[in-house]
CSV table of C-alpha atoms in Angstrom, one decimal:
chain,number,residue,atom,x,y,z
A,139,MET,CA,0.0,0.0,0.0
A,140,GLN,CA,1.4,3.4,-0.9
A,141,THR,CA,1.8,5.8,2.0
A,142,ALA,CA,2.7,9.4,2.4
A,143,ARG,CA,6.1,10.5,3.5
A,144,LEU,CA,6.2,11.4,7.2
A,145,ASN,CA,8.5,13.3,9.4
A,146,GLY,CA,9.7,11.1,12.2
A,147,PRO,CA,9.9,7.3,12.7
A,148,GLY,CA,7.3,4.8,13.8
A,149,ILE,CA,4.2,6.3,12.3
A,150,VAL,CA,3.4,3.6,9.8
A,151,PRO,CA,3.6,0.7,12.2
A,152,VAL,CA,1.5,2.5,14.7
A,153,LEU,CA,-1.2,3.2,12.0
A,154,ALA,CA,-1.0,-0.5,10.9
A,155,ALA,CA,-2.0,-1.6,14.3
A,156,LEU,CA,-4.6,1.1,14.7
A,157,LYS,CA,-6.1,0.3,11.3
A,158,TRP,CA,-6.8,-3.3,12.3
A,159,TRP,CA,-8.5,-2.0,15.5
A,160,ILE,CA,-10.8,0.5,13.8
A,161,LEU,CA,-11.6,-1.6,10.6
A,162,ALA,CA,-12.8,-4.5,12.7
A,163,ALA,CA,-14.7,-2.2,15.1
A,164,MET,CA,-16.5,-0.6,12.2
A,165,VAL,CA,-17.3,-3.8,10.3
A,166,ILE,CA,-18.0,-6.3,13.1
A,167,GLY,CA,-17.9,-4.2,16.3
A,168,ALA,CA,-15.0,-6.2,17.7
A,169,LEU,CA,-11.2,-6.0,17.9
A,170,TRP,CA,-9.4,-8.7,15.9
A,171,ALA,CA,-5.9,-9.8,16.9
A,172,THR,CA,-3.4,-10.7,14.2
A,173,GLU,CA,-2.0,-13.6,16.2
A,174,ARG,CA,-4.3,-16.6,16.4
A,175,PHE,CA,-4.7,-19.8,18.3
A,176,THR,CA,-5.0,-23.1,16.5
A,177,ALA,CA,-8.4,-24.7,16.2
A,178,ASP,CA,-7.5,-27.0,19.1
A,179,ASP,CA,-6.9,-24.2,21.5
A,180,ALA,CA,-9.5,-23.3,24.1
A,181,THR,CA,-11.2,-20.0,24.5
A,182,PRO,CA,-8.6,-17.7,26.2
A,183,GLU,CA,-8.9,-17.4,29.9
A,184,ALA,CA,-10.0,-14.1,31.4
A,185,ILE,CA,-7.2,-11.8,32.4
A,186,ALA,CA,-7.1,-9.8,35.6
A,187,TRP,CA,-6.0,-6.6,33.9
A,188,GLY,CA,-3.9,-4.4,36.2
A,189,GLU,CA,-2.0,-1.2,35.8
A,190,SER,CA,0.6,-1.5,33.0
A,191,PRO,CA,4.0,0.2,33.2
A,192,PHE,CA,3.9,0.5,29.4
A,193,SER,CA,0.4,1.8,28.7
A,194,GLY,CA,-0.1,3.4,32.2
A,195,GLU,CA,-3.7,2.3,32.4
A,196,GLY,CA,-4.2,-1.1,30.7
A,197,PRO,CA,-7.3,-1.5,28.6
A,198,PRO,CA,-10.5,0.4,29.4
A,199,ARG,CA,-12.7,-1.4,31.9
A,200,THR,CA,-15.8,0.8,31.6
A,201,TYR,CA,-17.7,2.5,28.8
A,202,ARG,CA,-17.0,5.9,30.4
A,203,ASN,CA,-13.3,5.2,30.6
A,204,ALA,CA,-13.2,4.1,27.0
A,205,ILE,CA,-15.0,7.3,25.9
A,206,GLU,CA,-12.7,9.5,28.0
A,207,ARG,CA,-9.7,7.9,26.4
A,208,SER,CA,-11.2,8.2,23.0
A,209,ASP,CA,-11.8,11.9,23.5
A,210,ARG,CA,-8.2,12.4,24.5
A,211,ALA,CA,-6.9,10.4,21.5
A,212,ILE,CA,-9.1,12.5,19.2
A,213,ILE,CA,-7.6,15.8,20.6
A,214,HIS,CA,-4.1,14.6,20.0
A,215,ALA,CA,-4.7,13.2,16.6
A,216,ARG,CA,-6.5,16.3,15.5
A,217,ALA,CA,-3.6,18.4,16.7
A,218,ALA,CA,-1.2,16.2,14.7
A,219,ALA,CA,-3.3,16.5,11.6
A,220,GLN,CA,-3.4,20.3,11.9
A,221,ALA,CA,0.3,20.4,12.4
A,222,ALA,CA,0.9,18.4,9.2
A,223,PRO,CA,-2.1,19.2,7.0
A,224,ASP,CA,-0.3,18.1,3.8
A,225,GLN,CA,0.2,14.5,5.0
A,226,TRP,CA,-2.9,12.4,4.4
A,227,LEU,CA,-1.8,9.7,6.8
A,228,MET,CA,-2.2,12.1,9.7
A,229,HIS,CA,-5.7,12.8,8.6
A,230,GLU,CA,-6.4,9.1,8.4
A,231,ILE,CA,-5.1,8.6,12.0
A,232,HIS,CA,-7.5,11.4,13.1
A,233,ALA,CA,-10.3,9.8,11.2
A,234,SER,CA,-9.5,6.4,12.8
A,235,GLU,CA,-9.8,7.9,16.3
A,236,VAL,CA,-13.1,9.5,15.5
A,237,LEU,CA,-14.4,6.3,14.0
A,238,ALA,CA,-13.4,4.5,17.2
A,239,ARG,CA,-15.4,6.9,19.2
A,240,ALA,CA,-18.3,6.6,16.8
A,241,GLN,CA,-18.4,2.8,17.2
A,242,LEU,CA,-18.7,3.4,20.9
A,243,SER,CA,-21.2,6.3,20.9
A,244,GLY,CA,-23.3,5.5,17.9
A,245,SER,CA,-23.4,9.2,17.2
A,246,TYR,CA,-24.0,10.3,13.7
A,247,ASP,CA,-22.1,13.5,14.4
A,248,ASP,CA,-19.1,11.4,15.2
A,249,TYR,CA,-19.5,9.5,11.9
A,250,ALA,CA,-19.8,12.9,10.1
A,251,ALA,CA,-16.6,14.1,11.8
A,252,ALA,CA,-14.8,11.0,10.5
A,253,ARG,CA,-16.1,11.6,7.1
A,254,GLN,CA,-14.7,15.2,7.2
A,255,ALA,CA,-11.3,13.9,8.4
A,256,LEU,CA,-11.2,11.4,5.5
A,257,GLU,CA,-12.2,14.1,3.0
A,258,ALA,CA,-9.2,16.2,4.2
A,259,ALA,CA,-7.0,13.2,3.7
A,260,PHE,CA,-8.1,12.6,0.1
A,261,LYS,CA,-7.6,16.3,-0.7
A,262,VAL,CA,-3.9,16.1,-0.1
A,263,ALA,CA,-3.3,12.5,-1.2
A,264,VAL,CA,-1.5,12.0,-4.5
A,265,GLN,CA,-3.0,9.9,-7.2
A,266,GLY,CA,-3.0,6.3,-6.3
A,267,SER,CA,-2.8,6.8,-2.6
A,268,GLY,CA,-5.1,7.7,0.3
A,269,PRO,CA,-7.1,6.1,3.0
A,270,HIS,CA,-9.2,3.8,0.8
A,271,LEU,CA,-9.6,1.0,3.2
A,272,MET,CA,-10.7,3.3,6.0
A,273,GLN,CA,-13.1,5.1,3.7
A,274,ALA,CA,-14.5,1.7,2.6
A,275,SER,CA,-15.1,0.9,6.2
A,276,LEU,CA,-17.0,4.1,6.8
A,277,ASP,CA,-19.0,3.6,3.6
A,278,PHE,CA,-19.9,0.1,4.5
A,279,SER,CA,-20.9,1.1,8.0
A,280,MET,CA,-23.2,3.7,6.6
A,281,HIS,CA,-24.7,1.1,4.3
A,282,ARG,CA,-23.2,2.7,1.1
A,283,LEU,CA,-22.3,-0.5,-0.6
A,284,PRO,CA,-21.4,0.7,-4.1
A,285,GLN,CA,-19.1,3.4,-2.6
A,286,ALA,CA,-17.4,0.9,-0.4
A,287,GLN,CA,-16.9,-1.4,-3.3
A,288,ALA,CA,-15.4,1.4,-5.3
A,289,GLN,CA,-12.9,2.2,-2.5
A,290,LEU,CA,-11.8,-1.5,-2.4
A,291,ALA,CA,-11.4,-1.5,-6.2
A,292,ALA,CA,-9.1,1.5,-5.9
A,293,ILE,CA,-6.8,-0.6,-3.7
A,294,ASP,CA,-6.6,-3.2,-6.4
A,295,GLY,CA,-4.8,-0.5,-8.5
A,296,TYR,CA,-2.0,0.0,-5.9
A,297,ALA,CA,1.5,-0.3,-7.3
A,298,VAL,CA,2.5,-2.3,-4.2
A,299,PRO,CA,0.0,-4.9,-3.3
A,300,PRO,CA,-1.4,-4.7,0.3
A,301,GLU,CA,0.0,-7.1,2.9
A,302,SER,CA,-1.9,-10.4,3.6
A,303,GLY,CA,-3.8,-8.9,6.6
A,304,ASP,CA,-5.2,-6.1,4.6
A,305,ARG,CA,-6.0,-8.5,1.7
A,306,ALA,CA,-7.9,-10.7,4.1
A,307,GLU,CA,-9.9,-7.7,5.4
A,308,ILE,CA,-10.6,-6.6,1.8
A,309,ALA,CA,-11.9,-10.1,0.9
A,310,ALA,CA,-14.0,-10.2,4.0
A,311,MET,CA,-15.4,-6.8,3.4
A,312,ARG,CA,-16.3,-7.9,-0.1
A,313,GLY,CA,-18.0,-10.9,1.4
A,314,ASP,CA,-20.0,-8.6,3.7
A,315,ILE,CA,-21.0,-6.5,0.7
A,316,ALA,CA,-22.2,-9.6,-1.2
A,317,PHE,CA,-24.1,-10.7,1.9
A,318,TYR,CA,-26.0,-7.4,2.3
A,319,SER,CA,-26.6,-7.4,-1.5
A,320,GLY,CA,-28.3,-10.7,-1.1
A,321,ASP,CA,-25.7,-12.9,-2.9
A,322,TYR,CA,-25.1,-15.3,-0.1
A,323,GLN,CA,-23.1,-17.8,-2.1
A,324,ALA,CA,-20.6,-15.2,-3.2
A,325,ALA,CA,-20.3,-14.0,0.5
A,326,LEU,CA,-19.3,-17.5,1.6
A,327,ALA,CA,-16.7,-17.8,-1.2
A,328,LEU,CA,-15.2,-14.4,-0.2
A,329,TYR,CA,-15.1,-15.4,3.4
A,330,ASP,CA,-13.2,-18.5,2.3
A,331,GLN,CA,-10.7,-16.2,0.6
A,332,ALA,CA,-10.2,-14.2,3.8
A,333,ASP,CA,-9.7,-17.3,5.9
A,334,ALA,CA,-7.2,-18.6,3.4
A,335,LEU,CA,-5.1,-15.4,3.9
A,336,VAL,CA,-5.6,-15.1,7.6
A,337,PRO,CA,-7.1,-18.3,9.1
A,338,GLY,CA,-10.2,-17.5,11.1
A,339,SER,CA,-10.5,-13.9,10.1
A,340,ALA,CA,-14.1,-14.3,8.9
A,341,SER,CA,-15.3,-16.3,11.9
A,342,PHE,CA,-17.4,-13.5,13.3
A,343,ARG,CA,-18.9,-12.8,9.9
A,344,ARG,CA,-19.7,-16.5,9.5
A,345,ALA,CA,-21.5,-16.3,12.8
A,346,ILE,CA,-23.8,-13.6,11.5
A,347,PHE,CA,-24.3,-15.6,8.3
A,348,ALA,CA,-25.2,-18.8,10.2
A,349,ALA,CA,-27.6,-16.9,12.5
A,350,ARG,CA,-29.5,-15.4,9.6
A,351,THR,CA,-29.7,-18.6,7.6
A,352,GLY,CA,-31.2,-20.7,10.4
A,353,ASP,CA,-28.2,-22.4,12.0
A,354,VAL,CA,-28.0,-20.7,15.4
A,355,ASP,CA,-25.9,-23.5,17.0
A,356,GLN,CA,-23.3,-23.0,14.3
A,357,ALA,CA,-23.4,-19.3,14.8
A,358,ASP,CA,-22.5,-19.8,18.4
A,359,ALA,CA,-19.7,-22.1,17.4
A,360,TYR,CA,-18.3,-19.4,15.1
A,361,LEU,CA,-18.4,-17.0,18.0
A,362,VAL,CA,-16.3,-19.4,20.0
A,363,GLU,CA,-13.8,-19.4,17.1
A,364,ALA,CA,-13.8,-15.6,16.9
A,365,GLU,CA,-13.1,-15.3,20.6
A,366,ARG,CA,-10.1,-17.6,20.2
A,367,ALA,CA,-8.6,-14.9,18.0
A,368,TYR,CA,-7.6,-12.9,21.0
A,369,ARG,CA,-4.3,-13.6,22.8
A,370,SER,CA,-5.4,-11.3,25.6
A,371,PRO,CA,-9.1,-10.6,25.5
A,372,THR,CA,-9.9,-7.3,27.2
A,373,PRO,CA,-13.1,-6.7,29.3
A,374,GLN,CA,-14.5,-4.9,26.3
A,375,THR,CA,-13.8,-7.8,24.0
A,376,ARG,CA,-15.3,-10.4,26.3
A,377,SER,CA,-18.3,-8.2,27.0
A,378,TYR,CA,-19.0,-7.9,23.3
A,379,MET,CA,-18.9,-11.6,22.8
A,380,GLU,CA,-21.3,-12.1,25.7
A,381,LEU,CA,-23.6,-9.5,24.1
A,382,GLN,CA,-23.6,-11.5,20.8
A,383,ARG,CA,-24.4,-14.7,22.6
A,384,GLY,CA,-27.3,-12.9,24.3
A,385,ILE,CA,-28.6,-11.7,21.0
A,386,LEU,CA,-28.6,-15.3,19.6
A,387,ASP,CA,-30.7,-16.4,22.6
A,388,LEU,CA,-33.0,-13.4,22.3
A,389,ASP,CA,-33.6,-14.2,18.7
A,390,ARG,CA,-34.7,-17.7,19.8
A,391,GLY,CA,-37.1,-16.3,22.5
A,392,ARG,CA,-34.9,-17.6,25.3
A,393,LEU,CA,-35.3,-14.5,27.5
A,394,ASN,CA,-33.7,-15.8,30.7
A,395,GLU,CA,-30.7,-17.1,28.9
A,396,ALA,CA,-30.4,-13.9,26.9
A,397,MET,CA,-30.6,-11.8,30.1
A,398,SER,CA,-27.9,-13.8,31.7
A,399,HIS,CA,-25.5,-13.1,28.8
A,400,PHE,CA,-26.5,-9.4,28.8
A,401,ARG,CA,-26.0,-9.1,32.6
A,402,LYS,CA,-22.6,-10.7,32.3
A,403,ALA,CA,-21.7,-8.4,29.4
A,404,ASP,CA,-22.7,-5.4,31.5
A,405,ALA,CA,-20.7,-6.6,34.4
A,406,LEU,CA,-17.6,-7.0,32.2
A,407,PHE,CA,-17.8,-3.6,30.6
A,408,PRO,CA,-20.3,-1.5,32.6
A,409,GLY,CA,-22.0,1.6,31.3
A,410,ARG,CA,-22.3,0.6,27.5
A,411,TRP,CA,-25.7,1.6,26.2
A,412,LEU,CA,-25.6,-1.0,23.6
A,413,ILE,CA,-25.7,-3.7,26.3
A,414,GLU,CA,-28.2,-1.8,28.4
A,415,GLU,CA,-30.7,-1.4,25.6
A,416,HIS,CA,-30.9,-5.2,25.2
A,417,ILE,CA,-31.5,-5.5,28.9
A,418,ALA,CA,-34.3,-3.0,28.7
A,419,GLU,CA,-35.8,-4.9,25.7
A,420,VAL,CA,-35.8,-8.2,27.6
A,421,LEU,CA,-37.3,-6.6,30.7
A,422,ASN,CA,-40.1,-5.2,28.6
A,423,LEU,CA,-40.7,-8.7,27.0
A,424,GLN,CA,-40.7,-10.2,30.5
A,425,GLY,CA,-43.5,-7.8,31.5
A,426,LYS,CA,-41.2,-5.8,33.8
A,427,THR,CA,-42.4,-2.6,32.2
A,428,ALA,CA,-41.5,-0.1,34.9
A,429,LYS,CA,-37.9,-1.3,35.1
A,430,SER,CA,-37.6,-1.3,31.3
A,431,GLU,CA,-39.0,2.2,31.0
A,432,ALA,CA,-36.7,3.5,33.7
A,433,LEU,CA,-33.7,2.0,31.9
A,434,TYR,CA,-34.8,3.3,28.5
A,435,ARG,CA,-35.2,6.8,29.9
A,436,ASP,CA,-31.7,6.7,31.3
A,437,ILE,CA,-30.3,5.5,28.0
A,438,VAL,CA,-32.2,8.3,26.1
A,439,ARG,CA,-30.8,10.9,28.6
A,440,ARG,CA,-27.3,9.7,27.9
A,441,THR,CA,-27.5,9.1,24.1
A,442,GLY,CA,-30.5,10.8,22.6
A,443,HIS,CA,-30.9,8.0,20.2
A,444,PRO,CA,-34.3,8.0,18.5
A,445,GLU,CA,-34.9,4.2,18.5
A,446,PHE,CA,-35.0,4.3,22.3
A,447,ILE,CA,-37.4,7.3,22.3
A,448,ASP,CA,-39.6,5.1,20.1
A,449,ALA,CA,-39.3,2.3,22.6
A,450,LEU,CA,-40.5,4.6,25.3
A,451,ALA,CA,-43.4,5.7,23.0
A,452,GLY,CA,-44.3,2.1,22.5
A,453,ILE,CA,-44.4,1.5,26.3
A,454,ALA,CA,-46.6,4.6,26.7
A,455,GLU,CA,-48.9,3.5,24.0
A,456,ALA,CA,-49.3,0.0,25.5
A,457,ARG,CA,-50.5,1.5,28.7
A,458,GLY,CA,-53.0,3.7,26.9
A,459,ASP,CA,-51.1,7.0,27.3
A,460,THR,CA,-51.6,8.1,23.6
A,461,ALA,CA,-50.7,11.7,24.3
A,462,GLU,CA,-47.3,10.8,25.7
A,463,ALA,CA,-46.7,8.4,22.9
A,464,LYS,CA,-47.5,11.1,20.3
A,465,ARG,CA,-45.2,13.5,22.0
A,466,LEU,CA,-42.3,10.9,22.1
A,467,TYR,CA,-42.9,9.9,18.4
A,468,ALA,CA,-42.7,13.6,17.4
A,469,ARG,CA,-39.5,13.9,19.3
A,470,SER,CA,-37.9,10.9,17.8
A,471,TRP,CA,-39.0,11.8,14.3
A,472,ALA,CA,-37.2,15.1,14.5
A,473,ILE,CA,-34.0,13.1,15.1
A,474,TRP,CA,-34.7,10.5,12.4
A,475,THR,CA,-35.2,13.4,10.0
A,476,LYS,CA,-31.8,14.8,10.8
A,477,ARG,CA,-30.2,11.3,10.4
A,478,LEU,CA,-31.9,10.8,7.1
A,479,GLN,CA,-30.1,14.0,5.9
A,480,GLN,CA,-26.8,13.0,7.4
A,481,PHE,CA,-26.5,9.4,6.3
A,482,PRO,CA,-29.7,8.3,4.6
A,483,GLN,CA,-28.8,4.7,3.7
A,484,ALA,CA,-27.8,4.0,7.3
A,485,THR,CA,-31.0,5.4,8.6
A,486,TYR,CA,-33.7,3.8,6.3
A,487,GLY,CA,-33.8,0.4,7.9
A,488,HIS,CA,-34.2,1.8,11.5
A,489,ALA,CA,-36.6,4.5,10.6
A,490,ILE,CA,-39.0,2.0,9.0
A,491,ASP,CA,-39.8,0.7,12.5
A,492,HIS,CA,-40.7,4.2,13.6
A,493,CYS,CA,-43.2,4.6,10.7
A,494,ILE,CA,-44.7,1.2,11.3
A,495,ALA,CA,-45.1,1.9,15.0
A,496,ARG,CA,-47.0,5.1,14.1
A,497,GLN,CA,-49.0,3.1,11.5
A,498,ASP,CA,-47.8,5.5,8.9
A,499,TRP,CA,-47.6,2.9,6.1
A,500,ALA,CA,-46.9,5.4,3.3
A,501,CYS,CA,-43.8,6.5,5.2
A,502,ALA,CA,-42.9,2.9,5.9
A,503,LEU,CA,-43.1,2.0,2.2
A,504,THR,CA,-41.0,4.9,1.0
A,505,LEU,CA,-38.3,4.1,3.5
A,506,ALA,CA,-38.5,0.3,2.9
A,507,GLN,CA,-38.1,0.8,-0.9
A,508,ARG,CA,-35.0,3.0,-0.4
A,509,ASN,CA,-33.6,0.6,2.2
A,510,HIS,CA,-34.1,-2.3,-0.2
A,511,GLU,CA,-32.3,-0.4,-3.0
A,512,ALA,CA,-29.4,0.2,-0.7
A,513,ARG,CA,-29.1,-3.3,0.7
A,514,PRO,CA,-31.3,-5.9,-1.0
A,515,TYR,CA,-30.7,-8.7,1.5
A,516,GLY,CA,-33.2,-10.8,3.4
A,517,GLU,CA,-34.0,-8.4,6.2
A,518,ALA,CA,-34.6,-5.5,3.8
A,519,LYS,CA,-36.9,-7.6,1.6
A,520,ILE,CA,-38.9,-8.7,4.7
A,521,ALA,CA,-39.3,-5.1,5.8
A,522,LEU,CA,-40.4,-4.1,2.3
A,523,ALA,CA,-42.9,-7.0,2.1
A,524,ARG,CA,-44.4,-5.9,5.5
A,525,ALA,CA,-44.6,-2.3,4.2
A,526,LEU,CA,-46.3,-3.4,1.0
A,527,LEU,CA,-48.8,-5.4,3.0
A,528,GLY,CA,-49.5,-2.4,5.3
A,529,ASN,CA,-50.3,-0.4,2.1
A,530,GLY,CA,-52.7,-3.1,0.9
A,531,GLN,CA,-50.4,-4.4,-1.9
A,532,VAL,CA,-50.9,-8.0,-0.9
A,533,VAL,CA,-49.8,-9.6,-4.2
A,534,GLN,CA,-46.6,-7.7,-4.4
A,535,ALA,CA,-45.9,-8.5,-0.7
A,536,ARG,CA,-46.5,-12.2,-1.3
A,537,THR,CA,-44.2,-12.2,-4.4
A,538,LEU,CA,-41.4,-10.6,-2.4
A,539,ILE,CA,-41.7,-12.7,0.6
A,540,GLU,CA,-41.7,-15.9,-1.5
A,541,GLN,CA,-38.4,-14.7,-2.9
A,542,VAL,CA,-36.9,-14.7,0.6
A,543,LEU,CA,-38.5,-18.0,1.3
A,544,ALA,CA,-36.8,-19.4,-1.7
A,545,SER,CA,-33.4,-18.1,-0.6
A,546,ARG,CA,-31.1,-19.3,2.3
A,547,TRP,CA,-32.5,-16.7,4.7
A,548,ARG,CA,-34.2,-18.3,7.7
A,549,THR,CA,-35.3,-16.1,10.6
A,550,PRO,CA,-38.4,-16.1,12.8
A,551,ASP,CA,-39.3,-12.7,11.4
A,552,LEU,CA,-39.3,-14.1,7.9
A,553,HIS,CA,-41.8,-16.8,8.7
A,554,ALA,CA,-43.9,-14.5,10.9
A,555,ALA,CA,-44.1,-12.0,8.0
A,556,ALA,CA,-44.9,-14.8,5.6
A,557,ALA,CA,-47.7,-16.0,7.9
A,558,ASP,CA,-49.3,-12.5,8.0
A,559,ILE,CA,-49.0,-12.1,4.2
A,560,TYR,CA,-50.5,-15.5,3.5
A,561,GLN,CA,-53.3,-14.8,5.9
A,562,ALA,CA,-54.1,-11.6,4.1
A,563,SER,CA,-54.0,-13.6,0.8
A,564,GLY,CA,-56.7,-15.9,2.1
A,565,MET,CA,-54.2,-18.8,2.1
A,566,ALA,CA,-54.9,-20.1,5.6
A,567,GLU,CA,-53.0,-23.4,5.4
A,568,LYS,CA,-49.8,-21.7,4.3
A,569,ALA,CA,-50.3,-19.1,6.9
A,570,ALA,CA,-50.6,-21.7,9.6
A,571,GLU,CA,-47.5,-23.5,8.4
A,572,GLN,CA,-45.4,-20.3,8.4
A,573,ARG,CA,-46.7,-19.4,11.8
A,574,ARG,CA,-45.6,-22.9,13.0
A,575,ARG,CA,-42.1,-22.4,11.6
A,576,ALA,CA,-41.8,-19.0,13.1
A,577,ARG,CA,-42.7,-20.2,16.6
A,578,ALA,CA,-40.4,-23.3,16.2
A,579,LEU,CA,-37.5,-20.8,15.8
A,580,ASN,CA,-38.8,-18.4,18.4
A,581,PRO,CA,-41.9,-19.1,20.6
A,582,LEU,CA,-42.5,-15.4,20.9
A,583,ALA,CA,-42.8,-14.8,17.2
């Protein structure tokens, strides 16, 4: 990979390590290690992280600590980029630090700041150089699949081919793009390419694939493989793996088991809203509405994320407080509107749920169509089919849901949506069969 000339030693090795951190965090939300155990090794033992004479602090042990460190890193990286504005690599380092914070915060403003830093890098990069892989990660995270593909294609033109680790990441990202484009066979082939370059580098992605194609036990096995990638798993890493195991149980309707994983994740890395919102969701499903509402309110206070304002609106609506629900939906829609302007492709899929909750089926259909254009994979097709059904377009909904049924996609939501669509089509036997399949996967479906 071509790099800009720098003043002072040690910058490129530092960025190489940093790039692995942020690319993995952006694409799969975890930190991949380059040294791996063999398939026969057990999952690494938990480490009692103490103070380090080298780092001074050791890895962050709480969400607050991670954010504080990230904020400091951004300040230093921004200053370095301002001191060397003609060196694109310094802007890339700045972008990587902002992206690391964005992965923690979920803030669209952080993603926008990262985009701005990358734009500054490309402005000063000579032809054939620049932070293409970092830009591809941002584009992918914002559901801009063609743009991410274009950035990866630019790397193919480098005079000096990337190292094997980067080539593995590129192959894996292309597999992700294929997956979210609905080409599942191509995704698996590209994950094979990644694993051939760096064994096990696609394990986490394979877990996602297996979970969405009906093999949840295999998904759990891939999570074990992914966890073996870490020589020294930090509290944040171990917490993230527990979160993923909880999500697998939640998707199967195993609320107690899911809660156990979420509580463990929270204990390992306390304060992370991504974990707490899953705890709030399970509490609500368990009928512990007051506890769920209190937790959601605290999360909203700290993050301002609209999906959790919508969750509060749903709780208010369920208890008959339509005035409060209406107020909350109006508040969240203002934020959704801003997000649709900032990063539309990344917002479509989430904002659909808002429109459906308000029974605004015209809004849901518009967003579902755009979401499907951006990422025509199973989940987007199901959302579009539901929106078509809500708008009375039953034949079109049935045609689309049958496309998903004919694919490898297998989730409780697929079969539940198919049951509703067949019921609306007057096909009672097919509806009953799809309902049975949904509840076999998740009794709560």
